[in-house]
């Protein structure tokens, strides 16, 4: 039985996100997700990895980092 690509990589909404992004860029509308949102997600993930590596809680003070 043959498997399709979709059966290995299910739709996770990336296509809809990309369409929304391009539509907003073309129309000049504000973006749903900002660079600040991306930076917050990245910094949060890095602190979680640090916490896992050191096996200690790590504070995530995004406002102090992002200003």
Short mmCIF file of N, CA and C in Angstrom, two decimals:
data_model
loop_
_atom_site.label_atom_id
_atom_site.label_comp_id
_atom_site.label_asym_id
_atom_site.label_seq_id
_atom_site.Cartn_x
_atom_site.Cartn_y
_atom_site.Cartn_z
N UNK A 1 0.84 -1.18 0.00
CA UNK A 1 0.00 0.00 0.00
C UNK A 1 0.89 1.25 0.00
N UNK A 2 0.63 2.14 -0.90
CA UNK A 2 1.42 3.34 -1.06
C UNK A 2 0.93 4.44 -0.11
N UNK A 3 1.86 5.11 0.50
CA UNK A 3 1.51 6.24 1.37
C UNK A 3 1.78 7.54 0.64
N UNK A 4 0.92 8.48 0.85
CA UNK A 4 1.13 9.80 0.26
C UNK A 4 1.96 10.65 1.19
N UNK A 5 2.50 11.71 0.64
CA UNK A 5 3.29 12.63 1.45
C UNK A 5 2.46 13.17 2.63
N UNK A 6 1.17 13.44 2.37
CA UNK A 6 0.30 13.99 3.42
C UNK A 6 0.14 13.03 4.59
N UNK A 7 0.23 11.73 4.34
CA UNK A 7 0.08 10.79 5.45
C UNK A 7 1.30 10.82 6.37
N UNK A 8 2.45 11.23 5.84
CA UNK A 8 3.65 11.33 6.66
C UNK A 8 3.77 12.71 7.31
N UNK A 9 3.37 13.74 6.60
CA UNK A 9 3.44 15.12 7.08
C UNK A 9 2.05 15.73 7.04
N UNK A 10 1.29 15.56 8.10
CA UNK A 10 -0.09 16.08 8.09
C UNK A 10 -0.13 17.60 8.00
N UNK A 11 -1.23 18.11 7.48
CA UNK A 11 -1.43 19.55 7.38
C UNK A 11 -1.45 20.16 8.78
N UNK A 12 -0.59 21.13 9.00
CA UNK A 12 -0.49 21.76 10.32
C UNK A 12 -0.88 23.22 10.28
N UNK A 13 -1.48 23.66 9.19
CA UNK A 13 -1.92 25.05 9.11
C UNK A 13 -0.91 25.99 8.50
N UNK A 14 0.26 25.48 8.08
CA UNK A 14 1.29 26.34 7.53
C UNK A 14 0.84 27.00 6.23
N UNK A 15 0.10 26.27 5.41
CA UNK A 15 -0.38 26.83 4.16
C UNK A 15 -1.31 28.02 4.43
N UNK A 16 -2.21 27.87 5.38
CA UNK A 16 -3.13 28.96 5.73
C UNK A 16 -2.36 30.15 6.31
N UNK A 17 -1.34 29.87 7.11
CA UNK A 17 -0.53 30.95 7.67
C UNK A 17 0.18 31.72 6.57
N UNK A 18 0.76 31.00 5.62
CA UNK A 18 1.49 31.64 4.53
C UNK A 18 0.54 32.47 3.66
N UNK A 19 -0.63 31.93 3.37
CA UNK A 19 -1.61 32.68 2.58
C UNK A 19 -2.02 33.96 3.30
N UNK A 20 -2.27 33.87 4.60
CA UNK A 20 -2.64 35.04 5.39
C UNK A 20 -1.51 36.07 5.37
N UNK A 21 -0.30 35.62 5.55
CA UNK A 21 0.87 36.51 5.55
C UNK A 21 0.98 37.25 4.22
N UNK A 22 0.91 36.51 3.12
CA UNK A 22 1.05 37.13 1.80
C UNK A 22 -0.10 38.09 1.50
N UNK A 23 -1.31 37.71 1.89
CA UNK A 23 -2.46 38.59 1.68
C UNK A 23 -2.29 39.89 2.44
N UNK A 24 -1.83 39.81 3.68
CA UNK A 24 -1.65 41.01 4.50
C UNK A 24 -0.51 41.88 3.97
N UNK A 25 0.55 41.27 3.50
CA UNK A 25 1.66 42.03 2.92
C UNK A 25 1.16 42.77 1.67
N UNK A 26 0.44 42.06 0.81
CA UNK A 26 -0.04 42.65 -0.44
C UNK A 26 -1.05 43.78 -0.19
N UNK A 27 -1.88 43.63 0.84
CA UNK A 27 -2.92 44.63 1.10
C UNK A 27 -2.45 45.75 2.03
N UNK A 28 -1.27 45.57 2.63
CA UNK A 28 -0.77 46.56 3.57
C UNK A 28 -1.40 46.47 4.94
N UNK A 29 -2.11 45.39 5.22
CA UNK A 29 -2.74 45.19 6.52
C UNK A 29 -1.70 44.81 7.57
N UNK A 30 -1.98 45.10 8.83
CA UNK A 30 -1.05 44.69 9.90
C UNK A 30 -0.92 43.16 9.93
N UNK A 31 0.28 42.70 10.22
CA UNK A 31 0.53 41.26 10.31
C UNK A 31 -0.07 40.69 11.59
N UNK A 32 -0.49 39.43 11.53
CA UNK A 32 -1.07 38.77 12.71
C UNK A 32 0.00 38.47 13.75
N UNK A 33 1.21 38.16 13.28
CA UNK A 33 2.33 37.83 14.16
C UNK A 33 3.46 38.81 13.87
N UNK A 34 3.99 39.40 14.92
CA UNK A 34 5.05 40.40 14.75
C UNK A 34 6.43 39.78 14.98
N UNK A 35 7.44 40.56 14.65
CA UNK A 35 8.82 40.14 14.93
C UNK A 35 8.99 39.97 16.43
N UNK A 36 8.36 40.83 17.20
CA UNK A 36 8.44 40.73 18.67
C UNK A 36 7.84 39.40 19.15
N UNK A 37 6.73 38.97 18.54
CA UNK A 37 6.14 37.67 18.89
C UNK A 37 7.13 36.54 18.62
N UNK A 38 7.79 36.60 17.48
CA UNK A 38 8.77 35.57 17.13
C UNK A 38 9.95 35.57 18.08
N UNK A 39 10.42 36.76 18.44
CA UNK A 39 11.53 36.87 19.39
C UNK A 39 11.14 36.32 20.75
N UNK A 40 9.92 36.61 21.18
CA UNK A 40 9.45 36.09 22.48
C UNK A 40 9.40 34.57 22.46
N UNK A 41 8.91 33.99 21.39
CA UNK A 41 8.83 32.53 21.29
C UNK A 41 10.22 31.91 21.30
N UNK A 42 11.14 32.52 20.56
CA UNK A 42 12.52 32.00 20.50
C UNK A 42 13.20 32.10 21.86
N UNK A 43 13.08 33.26 22.50
CA UNK A 43 13.72 33.43 23.82
C UNK A 43 13.12 32.48 24.85
N UNK A 44 11.82 32.30 24.81
CA UNK A 44 11.18 31.35 25.72
C UNK A 44 11.69 29.93 25.51
N UNK A 45 11.82 29.53 24.24
CA UNK A 45 12.32 28.18 23.94
C UNK A 45 13.77 28.02 24.40
N UNK A 46 14.58 29.05 24.20
CA UNK A 46 15.97 28.97 24.64
C UNK A 46 16.08 28.84 26.15
N UNK A 47 15.24 29.56 26.88
CA UNK A 47 15.26 29.45 28.35
C UNK A 47 14.78 28.08 28.81
N UNK A 48 13.80 27.52 28.09
CA UNK A 48 13.35 26.16 28.44
C UNK A 48 14.46 25.14 28.21
N UNK A 49 15.20 25.29 27.12
CA UNK A 49 16.33 24.39 26.87
C UNK A 49 17.40 24.54 27.94
N UNK A 50 17.68 25.78 28.35
CA UNK A 50 18.65 26.02 29.42
C UNK A 50 18.18 25.37 30.72
N UNK A 51 16.91 25.47 31.01
CA UNK A 51 16.36 24.86 32.21
C UNK A 51 16.50 23.34 32.16
N UNK A 52 16.24 22.76 31.00
CA UNK A 52 16.39 21.31 30.85
C UNK A 52 17.85 20.89 30.99
N UNK A 53 18.76 21.70 30.41
CA UNK A 53 20.19 21.37 30.47
C UNK A 53 20.72 21.43 31.90
N UNK A 54 20.32 22.46 32.64
CA UNK A 54 20.83 22.64 34.00
C UNK A 54 19.97 21.96 35.05
N UNK A 55 18.79 21.50 34.64
CA UNK A 55 17.82 20.87 35.53
C UNK A 55 17.44 21.79 36.70
N UNK A 56 17.37 23.07 36.38
CA UNK A 56 16.93 24.07 37.35
C UNK A 56 15.95 25.02 36.66
N UNK A 57 15.05 25.60 37.42
CA UNK A 57 14.13 26.57 36.81
C UNK A 57 14.90 27.79 36.30
N UNK A 58 14.47 28.32 35.18
CA UNK A 58 15.05 29.55 34.63
C UNK A 58 13.93 30.56 34.43
N UNK A 59 14.15 31.73 34.97
CA UNK A 59 13.15 32.79 34.80
C UNK A 59 13.13 33.24 33.35
N UNK A 60 11.97 33.62 32.89
CA UNK A 60 11.83 34.16 31.53
C UNK A 60 11.28 35.56 31.69
N UNK A 61 12.16 36.54 31.71
CA UNK A 61 11.75 37.95 31.85
C UNK A 61 11.88 38.60 30.49
N UNK A 62 10.86 38.40 29.66
CA UNK A 62 10.91 38.88 28.29
C UNK A 62 10.97 40.39 28.19
N UNK A 63 10.29 41.07 29.08
CA UNK A 63 10.29 42.54 29.02
C UNK A 63 11.69 43.10 29.30
N UNK A 64 12.43 42.45 30.20
CA UNK A 64 13.79 42.91 30.49
C UNK A 64 14.69 42.69 29.27
N UNK A 65 14.45 41.59 28.56
CA UNK A 65 15.29 41.27 27.40
C UNK A 65 14.89 42.12 26.19
N UNK A 66 13.58 42.21 25.95
CA UNK A 66 13.11 42.89 24.74
C UNK A 66 12.91 44.38 24.92
N UNK A 67 12.82 44.81 26.17
CA UNK A 67 12.67 46.22 26.47
C UNK A 67 11.38 46.83 26.15
#
